[in-house]
PDB file of C-alpha atoms in Angstrom:
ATOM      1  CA  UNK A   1      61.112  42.822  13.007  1.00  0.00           C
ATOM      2  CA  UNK A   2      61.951  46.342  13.851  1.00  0.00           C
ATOM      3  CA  UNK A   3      62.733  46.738  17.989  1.00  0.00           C
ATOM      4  CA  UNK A   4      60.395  49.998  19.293  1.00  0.00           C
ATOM      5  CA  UNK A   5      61.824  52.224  21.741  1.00  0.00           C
ATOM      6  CA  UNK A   6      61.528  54.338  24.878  1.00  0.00           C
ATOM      7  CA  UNK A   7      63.544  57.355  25.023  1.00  0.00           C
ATOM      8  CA  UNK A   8      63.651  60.038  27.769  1.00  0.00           C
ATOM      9  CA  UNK A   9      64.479  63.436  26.435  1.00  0.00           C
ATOM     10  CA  UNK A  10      65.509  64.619  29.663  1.00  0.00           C
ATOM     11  CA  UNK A  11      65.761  68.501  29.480  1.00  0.00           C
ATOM     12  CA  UNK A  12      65.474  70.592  26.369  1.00  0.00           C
ATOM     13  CA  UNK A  13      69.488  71.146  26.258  1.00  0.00           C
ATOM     14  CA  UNK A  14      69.644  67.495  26.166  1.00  0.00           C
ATOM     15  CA  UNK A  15      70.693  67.828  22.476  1.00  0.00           C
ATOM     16  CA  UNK A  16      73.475  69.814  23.223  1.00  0.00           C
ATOM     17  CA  UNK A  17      75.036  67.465  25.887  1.00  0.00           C
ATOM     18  CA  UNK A  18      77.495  65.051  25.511  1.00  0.00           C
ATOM     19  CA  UNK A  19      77.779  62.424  27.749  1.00  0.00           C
ATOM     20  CA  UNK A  20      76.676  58.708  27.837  1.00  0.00           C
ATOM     21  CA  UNK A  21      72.982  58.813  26.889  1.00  0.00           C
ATOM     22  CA  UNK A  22      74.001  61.171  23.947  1.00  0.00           C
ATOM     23  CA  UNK A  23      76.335  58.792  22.999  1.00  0.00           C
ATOM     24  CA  UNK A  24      74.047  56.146  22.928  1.00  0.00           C
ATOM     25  CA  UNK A  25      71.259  58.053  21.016  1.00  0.00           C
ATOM     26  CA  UNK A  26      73.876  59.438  18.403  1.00  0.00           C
ATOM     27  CA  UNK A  27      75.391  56.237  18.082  1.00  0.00           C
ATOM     28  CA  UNK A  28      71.521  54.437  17.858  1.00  0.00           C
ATOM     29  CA  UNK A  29      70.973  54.218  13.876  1.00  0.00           C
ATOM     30  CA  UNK A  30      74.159  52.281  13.560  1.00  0.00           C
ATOM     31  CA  UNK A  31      73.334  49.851  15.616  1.00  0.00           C
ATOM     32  CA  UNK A  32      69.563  49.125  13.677  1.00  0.00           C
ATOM     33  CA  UNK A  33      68.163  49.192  10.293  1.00  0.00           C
ATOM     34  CA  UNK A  34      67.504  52.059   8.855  1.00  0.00           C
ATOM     35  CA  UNK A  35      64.324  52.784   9.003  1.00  0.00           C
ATOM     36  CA  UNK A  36      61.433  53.674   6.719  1.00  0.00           C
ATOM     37  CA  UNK A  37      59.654  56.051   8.483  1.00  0.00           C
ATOM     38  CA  UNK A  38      59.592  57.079  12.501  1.00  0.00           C
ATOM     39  CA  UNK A  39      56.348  57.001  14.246  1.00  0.00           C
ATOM     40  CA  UNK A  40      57.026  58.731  17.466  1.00  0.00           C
ATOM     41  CA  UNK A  41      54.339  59.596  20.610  1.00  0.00           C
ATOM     42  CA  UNK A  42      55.410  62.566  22.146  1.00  0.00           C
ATOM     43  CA  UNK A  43      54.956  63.244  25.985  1.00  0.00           C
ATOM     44  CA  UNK A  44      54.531  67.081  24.993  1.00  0.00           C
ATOM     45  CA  UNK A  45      51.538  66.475  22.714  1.00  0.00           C
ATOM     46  CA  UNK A  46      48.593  65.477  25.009  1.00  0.00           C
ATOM     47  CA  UNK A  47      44.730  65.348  23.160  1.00  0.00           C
ATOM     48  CA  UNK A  48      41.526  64.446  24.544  1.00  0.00           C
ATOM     49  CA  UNK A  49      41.347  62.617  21.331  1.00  0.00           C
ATOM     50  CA  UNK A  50      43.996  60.546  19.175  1.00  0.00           C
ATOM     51  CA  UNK A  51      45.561  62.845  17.138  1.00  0.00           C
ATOM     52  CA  UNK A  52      47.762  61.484  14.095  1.00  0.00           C
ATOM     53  CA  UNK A  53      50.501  64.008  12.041  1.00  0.00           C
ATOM     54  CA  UNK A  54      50.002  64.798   9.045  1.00  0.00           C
ATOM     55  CA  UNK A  55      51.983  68.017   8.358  1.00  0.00           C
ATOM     56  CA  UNK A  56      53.808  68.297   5.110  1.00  0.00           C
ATOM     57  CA  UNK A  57      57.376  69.777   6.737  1.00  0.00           C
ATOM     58  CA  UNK A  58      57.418  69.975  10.522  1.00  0.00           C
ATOM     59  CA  UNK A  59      58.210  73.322  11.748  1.00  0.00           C
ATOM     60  CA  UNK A  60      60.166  73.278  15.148  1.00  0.00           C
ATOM     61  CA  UNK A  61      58.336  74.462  18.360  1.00  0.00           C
ATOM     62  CA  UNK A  62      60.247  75.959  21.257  1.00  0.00           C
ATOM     63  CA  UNK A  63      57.955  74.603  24.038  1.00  0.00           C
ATOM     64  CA  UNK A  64      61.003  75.934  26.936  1.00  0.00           C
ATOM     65  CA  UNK A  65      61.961  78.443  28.244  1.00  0.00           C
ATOM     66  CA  UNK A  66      65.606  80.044  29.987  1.00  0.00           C
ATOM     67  CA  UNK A  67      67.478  77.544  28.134  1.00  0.00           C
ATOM     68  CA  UNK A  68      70.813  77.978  25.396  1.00  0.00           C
ATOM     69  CA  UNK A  69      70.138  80.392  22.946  1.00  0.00           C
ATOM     70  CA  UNK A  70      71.707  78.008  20.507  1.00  0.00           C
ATOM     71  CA  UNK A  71      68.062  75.734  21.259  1.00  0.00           C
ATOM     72  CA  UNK A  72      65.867  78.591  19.881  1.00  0.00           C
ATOM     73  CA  UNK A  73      67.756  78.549  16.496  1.00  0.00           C
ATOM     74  CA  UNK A  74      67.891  74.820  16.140  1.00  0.00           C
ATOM     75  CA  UNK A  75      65.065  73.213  13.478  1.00  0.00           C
ATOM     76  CA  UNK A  76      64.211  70.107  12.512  1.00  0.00           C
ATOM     77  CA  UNK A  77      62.484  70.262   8.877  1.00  0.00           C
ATOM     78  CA  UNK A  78      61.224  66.824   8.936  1.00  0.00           C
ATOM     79  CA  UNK A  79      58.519  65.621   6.544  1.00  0.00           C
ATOM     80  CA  UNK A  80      55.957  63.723   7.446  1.00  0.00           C
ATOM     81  CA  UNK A  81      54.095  60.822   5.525  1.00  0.00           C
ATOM     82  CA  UNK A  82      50.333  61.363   4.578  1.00  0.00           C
ATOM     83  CA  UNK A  83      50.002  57.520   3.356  1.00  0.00           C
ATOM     84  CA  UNK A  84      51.241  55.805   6.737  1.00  0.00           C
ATOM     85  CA  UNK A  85      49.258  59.015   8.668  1.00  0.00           C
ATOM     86  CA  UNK A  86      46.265  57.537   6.903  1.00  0.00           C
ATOM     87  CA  UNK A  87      47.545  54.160   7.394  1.00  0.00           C
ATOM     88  CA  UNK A  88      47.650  54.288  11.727  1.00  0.00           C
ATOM     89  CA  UNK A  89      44.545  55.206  11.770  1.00  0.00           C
ATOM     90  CA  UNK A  90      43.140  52.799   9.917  1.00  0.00           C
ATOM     91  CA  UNK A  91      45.023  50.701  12.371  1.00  0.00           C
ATOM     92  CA  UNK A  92      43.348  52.501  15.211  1.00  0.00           C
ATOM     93  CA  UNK A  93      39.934  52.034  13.435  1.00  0.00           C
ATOM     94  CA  UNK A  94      40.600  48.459  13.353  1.00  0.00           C
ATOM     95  CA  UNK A  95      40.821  48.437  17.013  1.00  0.00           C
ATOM     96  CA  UNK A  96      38.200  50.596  18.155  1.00  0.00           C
ATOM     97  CA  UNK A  97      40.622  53.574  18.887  1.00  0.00           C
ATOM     98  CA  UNK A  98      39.076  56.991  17.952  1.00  0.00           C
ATOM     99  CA  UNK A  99      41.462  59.294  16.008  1.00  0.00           C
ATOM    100  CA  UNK A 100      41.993  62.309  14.187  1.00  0.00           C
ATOM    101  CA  UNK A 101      44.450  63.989  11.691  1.00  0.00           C
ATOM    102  CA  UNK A 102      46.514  67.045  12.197  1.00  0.00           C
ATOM    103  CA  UNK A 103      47.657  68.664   9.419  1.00  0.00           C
ATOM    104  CA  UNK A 104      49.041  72.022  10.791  1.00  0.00           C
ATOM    105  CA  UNK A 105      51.472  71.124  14.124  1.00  0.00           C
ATOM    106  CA  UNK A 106      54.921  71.022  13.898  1.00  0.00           C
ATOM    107  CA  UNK A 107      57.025  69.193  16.317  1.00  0.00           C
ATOM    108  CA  UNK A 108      57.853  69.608  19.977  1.00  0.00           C
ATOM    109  CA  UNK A 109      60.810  69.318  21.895  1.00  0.00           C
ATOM    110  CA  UNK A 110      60.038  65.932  23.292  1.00  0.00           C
ATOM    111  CA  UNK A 111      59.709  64.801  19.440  1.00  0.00           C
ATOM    112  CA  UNK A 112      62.793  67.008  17.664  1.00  0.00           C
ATOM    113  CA  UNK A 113      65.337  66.918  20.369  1.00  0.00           C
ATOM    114  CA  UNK A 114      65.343  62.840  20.415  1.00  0.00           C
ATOM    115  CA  UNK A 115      64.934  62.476  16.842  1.00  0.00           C
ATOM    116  CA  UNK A 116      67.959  65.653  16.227  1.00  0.00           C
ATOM    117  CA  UNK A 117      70.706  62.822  18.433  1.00  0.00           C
ATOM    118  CA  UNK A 118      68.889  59.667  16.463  1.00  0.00           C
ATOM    119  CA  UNK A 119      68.595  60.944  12.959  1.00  0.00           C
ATOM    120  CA  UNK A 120      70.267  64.703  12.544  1.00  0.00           C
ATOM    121  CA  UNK A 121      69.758  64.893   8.801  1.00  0.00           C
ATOM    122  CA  UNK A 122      66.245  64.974   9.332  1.00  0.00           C
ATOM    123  CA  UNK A 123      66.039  62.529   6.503  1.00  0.00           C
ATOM    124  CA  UNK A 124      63.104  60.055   7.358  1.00  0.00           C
ATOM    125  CA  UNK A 125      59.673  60.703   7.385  1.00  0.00           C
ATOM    126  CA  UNK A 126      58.062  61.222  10.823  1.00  0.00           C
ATOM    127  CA  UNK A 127      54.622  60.798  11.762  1.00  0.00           C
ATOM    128  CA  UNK A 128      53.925  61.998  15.274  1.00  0.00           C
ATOM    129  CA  UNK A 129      51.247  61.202  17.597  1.00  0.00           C
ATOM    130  CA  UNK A 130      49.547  62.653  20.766  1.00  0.00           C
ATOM    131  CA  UNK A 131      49.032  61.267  24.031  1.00  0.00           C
ATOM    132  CA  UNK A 132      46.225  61.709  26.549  1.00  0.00           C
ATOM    133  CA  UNK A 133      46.751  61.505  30.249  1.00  0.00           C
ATOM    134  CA  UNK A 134      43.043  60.600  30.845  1.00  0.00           C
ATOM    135  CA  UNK A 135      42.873  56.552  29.782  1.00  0.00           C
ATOM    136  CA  UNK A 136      44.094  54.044  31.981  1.00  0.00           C
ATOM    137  CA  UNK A 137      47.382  52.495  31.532  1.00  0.00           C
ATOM    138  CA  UNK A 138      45.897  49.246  29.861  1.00  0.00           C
ATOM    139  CA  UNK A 139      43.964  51.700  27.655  1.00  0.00           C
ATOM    140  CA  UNK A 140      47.346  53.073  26.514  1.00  0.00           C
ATOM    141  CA  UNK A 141      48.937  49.553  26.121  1.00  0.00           C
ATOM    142  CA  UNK A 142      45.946  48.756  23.832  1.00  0.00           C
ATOM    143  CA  UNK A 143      47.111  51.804  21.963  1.00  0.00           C
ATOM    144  CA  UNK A 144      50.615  50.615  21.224  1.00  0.00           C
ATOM    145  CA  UNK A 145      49.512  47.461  20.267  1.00  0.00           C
ATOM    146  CA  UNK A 146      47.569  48.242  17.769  1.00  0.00           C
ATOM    147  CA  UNK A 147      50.524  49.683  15.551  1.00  0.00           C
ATOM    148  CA  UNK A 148      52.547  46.424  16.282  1.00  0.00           C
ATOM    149  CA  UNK A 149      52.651  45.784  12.616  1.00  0.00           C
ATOM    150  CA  UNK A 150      54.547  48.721  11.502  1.00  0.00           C
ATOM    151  CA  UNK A 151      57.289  47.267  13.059  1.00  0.00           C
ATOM    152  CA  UNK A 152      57.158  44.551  10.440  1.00  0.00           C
ATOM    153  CA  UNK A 153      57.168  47.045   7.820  1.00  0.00           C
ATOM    154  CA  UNK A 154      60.498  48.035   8.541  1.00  0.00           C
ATOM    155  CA  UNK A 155      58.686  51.293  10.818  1.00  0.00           C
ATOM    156  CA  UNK A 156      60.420  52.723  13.995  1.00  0.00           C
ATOM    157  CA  UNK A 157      58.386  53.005  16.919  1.00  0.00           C
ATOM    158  CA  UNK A 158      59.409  55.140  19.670  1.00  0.00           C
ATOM    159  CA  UNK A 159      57.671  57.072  22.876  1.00  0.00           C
ATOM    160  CA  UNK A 160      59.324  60.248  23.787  1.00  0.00           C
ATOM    161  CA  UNK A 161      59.045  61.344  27.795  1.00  0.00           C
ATOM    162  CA  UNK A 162      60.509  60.493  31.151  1.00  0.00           C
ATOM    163  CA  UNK A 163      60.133  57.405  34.231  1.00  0.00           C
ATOM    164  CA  UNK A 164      61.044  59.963  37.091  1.00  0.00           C
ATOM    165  CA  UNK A 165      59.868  63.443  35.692  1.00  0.00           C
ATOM    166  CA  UNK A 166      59.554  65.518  38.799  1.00  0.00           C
ATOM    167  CA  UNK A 167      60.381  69.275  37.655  1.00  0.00           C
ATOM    168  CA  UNK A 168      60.169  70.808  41.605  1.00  0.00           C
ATOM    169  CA  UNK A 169      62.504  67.999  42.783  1.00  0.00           C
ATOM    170  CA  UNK A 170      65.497  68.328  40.338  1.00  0.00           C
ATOM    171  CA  UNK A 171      68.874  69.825  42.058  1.00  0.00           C
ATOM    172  CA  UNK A 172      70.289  72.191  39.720  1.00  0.00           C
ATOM    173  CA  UNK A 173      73.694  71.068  41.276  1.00  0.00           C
ATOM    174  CA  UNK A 174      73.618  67.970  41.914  1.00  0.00           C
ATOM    175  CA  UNK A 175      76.178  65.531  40.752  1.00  0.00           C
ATOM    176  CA  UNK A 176      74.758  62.224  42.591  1.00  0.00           C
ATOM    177  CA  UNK A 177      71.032  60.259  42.368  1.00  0.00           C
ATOM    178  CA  UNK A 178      68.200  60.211  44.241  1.00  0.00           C
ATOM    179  CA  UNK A 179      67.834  57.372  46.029  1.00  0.00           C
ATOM    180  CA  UNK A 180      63.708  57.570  46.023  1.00  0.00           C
ATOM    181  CA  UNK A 181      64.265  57.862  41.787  1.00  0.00           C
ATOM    182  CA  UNK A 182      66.451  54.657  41.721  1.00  0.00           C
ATOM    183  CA  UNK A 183      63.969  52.654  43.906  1.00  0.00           C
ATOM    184  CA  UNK A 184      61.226  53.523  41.664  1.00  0.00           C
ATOM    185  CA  UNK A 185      63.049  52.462  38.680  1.00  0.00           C
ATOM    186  CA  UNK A 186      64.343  49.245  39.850  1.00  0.00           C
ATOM    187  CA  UNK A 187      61.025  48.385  40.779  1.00  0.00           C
ATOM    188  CA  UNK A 188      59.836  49.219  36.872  1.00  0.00           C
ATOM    189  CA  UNK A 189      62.943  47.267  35.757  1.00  0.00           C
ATOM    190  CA  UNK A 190      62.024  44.503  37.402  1.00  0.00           C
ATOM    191  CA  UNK A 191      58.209  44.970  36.181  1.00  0.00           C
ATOM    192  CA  UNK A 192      58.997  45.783  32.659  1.00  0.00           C
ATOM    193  CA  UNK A 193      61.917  42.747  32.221  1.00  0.00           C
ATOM    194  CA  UNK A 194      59.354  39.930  33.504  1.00  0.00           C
ATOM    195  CA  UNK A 195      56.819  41.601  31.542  1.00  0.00           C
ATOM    196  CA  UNK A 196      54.260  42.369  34.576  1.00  0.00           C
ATOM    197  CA  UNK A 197      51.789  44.149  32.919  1.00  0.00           C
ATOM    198  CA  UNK A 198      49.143  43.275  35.588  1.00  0.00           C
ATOM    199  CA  UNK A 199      51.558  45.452  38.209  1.00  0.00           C
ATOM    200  CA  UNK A 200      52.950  48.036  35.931  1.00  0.00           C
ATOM    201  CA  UNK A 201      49.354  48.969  34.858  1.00  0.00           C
ATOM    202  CA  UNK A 202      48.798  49.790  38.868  1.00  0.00           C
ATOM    203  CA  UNK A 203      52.053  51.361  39.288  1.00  0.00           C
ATOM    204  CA  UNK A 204      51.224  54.379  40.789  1.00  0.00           C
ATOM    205  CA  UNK A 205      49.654  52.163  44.060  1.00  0.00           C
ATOM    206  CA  UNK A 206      52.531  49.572  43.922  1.00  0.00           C
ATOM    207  CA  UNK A 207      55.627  50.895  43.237  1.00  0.00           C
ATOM    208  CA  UNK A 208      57.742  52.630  45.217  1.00  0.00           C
ATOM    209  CA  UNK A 209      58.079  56.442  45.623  1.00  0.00           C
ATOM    210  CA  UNK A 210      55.222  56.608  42.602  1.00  0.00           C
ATOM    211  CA  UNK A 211      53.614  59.508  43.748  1.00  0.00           C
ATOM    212  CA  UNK A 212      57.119  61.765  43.830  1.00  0.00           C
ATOM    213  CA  UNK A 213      58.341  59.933  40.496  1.00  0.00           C
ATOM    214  CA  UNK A 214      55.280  60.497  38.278  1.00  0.00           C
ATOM    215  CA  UNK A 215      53.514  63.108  39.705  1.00  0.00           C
ATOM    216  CA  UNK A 216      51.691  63.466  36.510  1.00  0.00           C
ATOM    217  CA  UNK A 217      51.577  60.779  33.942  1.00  0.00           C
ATOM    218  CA  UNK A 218      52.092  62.169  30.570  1.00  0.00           C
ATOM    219  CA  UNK A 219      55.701  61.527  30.934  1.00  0.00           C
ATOM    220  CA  UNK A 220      55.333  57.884  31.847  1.00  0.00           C
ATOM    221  CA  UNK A 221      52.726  57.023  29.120  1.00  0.00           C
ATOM    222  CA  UNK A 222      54.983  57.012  26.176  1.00  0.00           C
ATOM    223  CA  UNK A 223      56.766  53.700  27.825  1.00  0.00           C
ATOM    224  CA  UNK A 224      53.446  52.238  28.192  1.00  0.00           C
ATOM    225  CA  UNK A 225      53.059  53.097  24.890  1.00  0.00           C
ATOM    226  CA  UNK A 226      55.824  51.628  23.440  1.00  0.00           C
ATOM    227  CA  UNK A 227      55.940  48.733  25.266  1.00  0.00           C
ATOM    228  CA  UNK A 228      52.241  47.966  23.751  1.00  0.00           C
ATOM    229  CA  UNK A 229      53.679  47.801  20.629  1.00  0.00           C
ATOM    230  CA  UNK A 230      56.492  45.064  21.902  1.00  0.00           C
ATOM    231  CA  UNK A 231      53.624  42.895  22.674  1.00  0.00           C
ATOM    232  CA  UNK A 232      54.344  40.229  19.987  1.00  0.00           C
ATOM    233  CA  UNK A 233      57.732  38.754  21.538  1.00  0.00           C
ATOM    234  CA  UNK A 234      57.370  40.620  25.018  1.00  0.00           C
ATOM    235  CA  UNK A 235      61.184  41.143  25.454  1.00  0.00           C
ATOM    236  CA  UNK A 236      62.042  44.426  27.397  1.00  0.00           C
ATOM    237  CA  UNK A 237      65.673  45.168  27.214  1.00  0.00           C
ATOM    238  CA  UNK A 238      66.978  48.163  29.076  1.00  0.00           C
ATOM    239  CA  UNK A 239      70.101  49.488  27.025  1.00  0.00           C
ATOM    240  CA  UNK A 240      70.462  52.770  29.293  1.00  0.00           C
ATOM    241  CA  UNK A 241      69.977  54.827  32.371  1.00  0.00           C
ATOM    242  CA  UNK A 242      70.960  57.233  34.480  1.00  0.00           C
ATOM    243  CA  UNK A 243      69.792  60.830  35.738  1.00  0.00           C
ATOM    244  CA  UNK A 244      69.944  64.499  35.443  1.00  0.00           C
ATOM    245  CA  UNK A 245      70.032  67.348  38.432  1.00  0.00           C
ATOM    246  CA  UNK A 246      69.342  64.150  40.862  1.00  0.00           C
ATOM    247  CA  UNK A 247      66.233  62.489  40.075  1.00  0.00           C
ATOM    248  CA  UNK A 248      65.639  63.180  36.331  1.00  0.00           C
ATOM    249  CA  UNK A 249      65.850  60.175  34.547  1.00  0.00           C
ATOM    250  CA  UNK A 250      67.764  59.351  31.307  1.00  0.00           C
ATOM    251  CA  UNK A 251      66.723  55.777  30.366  1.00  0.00           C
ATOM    252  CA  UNK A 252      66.295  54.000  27.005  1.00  0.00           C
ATOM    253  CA  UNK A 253      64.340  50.921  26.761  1.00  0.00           C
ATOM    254  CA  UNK A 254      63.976  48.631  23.719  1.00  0.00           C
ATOM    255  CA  UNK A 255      61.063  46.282  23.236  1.00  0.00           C
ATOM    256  CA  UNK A 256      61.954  43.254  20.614  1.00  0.00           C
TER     257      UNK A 256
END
């Protein structure tokens, strides 16, 4: 069974980096199957409803701004799949979930700058999907699960966003971490590698520095999201992290 993923994308220059994380994400489709297809949840994407890809060939959206030139002339001419678009939601359906197509988007940062490290050729088809801050955290577990069998079919999973996304308390220059951002992911650590679902879906009232962390939740919902769709074996593996301008955090997680 294909693992699915968590990926922070960190900033938008991410892509241009080169340091352990980027080593890890170019170095990612050696280490799995290839793929059949990529269906990928995309902090940057948020609907009040569901919303499934189904665009032919993605354009690229700059969502950023005061970054590398070089970003604004980078694409990522993915195609998408109109037969597995169809097919998630019939797996929402199935479960009650409410969704829509989208034939028109293209893809954000969140979605192109991951997928440019994992897969530069742009060779697989991607199906991307929205997220909505508004449902509760076992809401968005439900969601995950429900495209658990993809995995079988040889279908990458993977949520795009951030654990500790705080944009007004990065440090440009910082070189160390935030002690406040490392408590708050040791305590998900611990959470997500017992599989506490009970706690993690009350995180922002138990955990530790919460409030400062995940200020807003659209980052954090793509790990709830992909660990929903782990829920067959529950096995939470964390294979990286570490952080950007102090608190920003760089952390891959992979649910078997």
């Amino acid at each position: 069974m294909m693992p699915s993923y968590f990926f922070a994308h960190g900033a938008p220059s991410i892509v241009l980096e080169d340091n352990e994380y980027t080593k890890l994400l170019k170095n990612f489709k050696d280490n799995i199957p290839r793929p059949k297809a990529i269906v990928l949840f995309s902090a940057h994407w948020e609907e009040s409803v569901q919303t499934v890809s189904a665009t032919e060939t993605y354009e690229t959206i700059y969502d950023f701004g005061g970054f590398q030139d070089e970003l604004y002339t980078m694409t990522y001419p993915a195609k998408s799949d109109r037969s597995l678009s169809e097919r998630v939601r019939a797996l929402f359906e199935k479960k009650g979930i409410q969704s829509v197509l989208n034939e028109s988007r293209g893809l954000d940062h969140g979605a192109w700058a991951v997928l440019k490290l994992l897969y530069p050729e742009a060779d697989i088809p991607v199906v991307a999907l929205s997220v909505n801050r508004n449902l509760s955290n076992e809401h968005q577990y439900q969601i995950g699960k429900a495209l658990s069998e993809l995995r079988e079919q040889d279908i990458l999973i993977i949520g795009s966003g951030g654990t500790v996304h705080n944009l007004r308390r990065l440090n440009w220059q910082s070189e160390g971490n935030d002690d406040w951002a490392e408590q708050f992911d040791n305590w998900l650590q611990d959470k997500l590698e017992s599989w506490d679902t009970e706690a993690l879906f009350q995180y922002h009232e138990l955990a530790p520095h919460a409030q400062e962390a995940v200020p807003t939740s659209e980052h954090f919902i793509p790990l709830i999201l992909a660990m929903g769709s782990g829920d067959t074996n529950r096995q939470a593996n964390l294979l990286h992290r570490s952080y950007q301008y102090g608190n920003l955090s760089l952390s891959c997680w992979q649910f078997n």
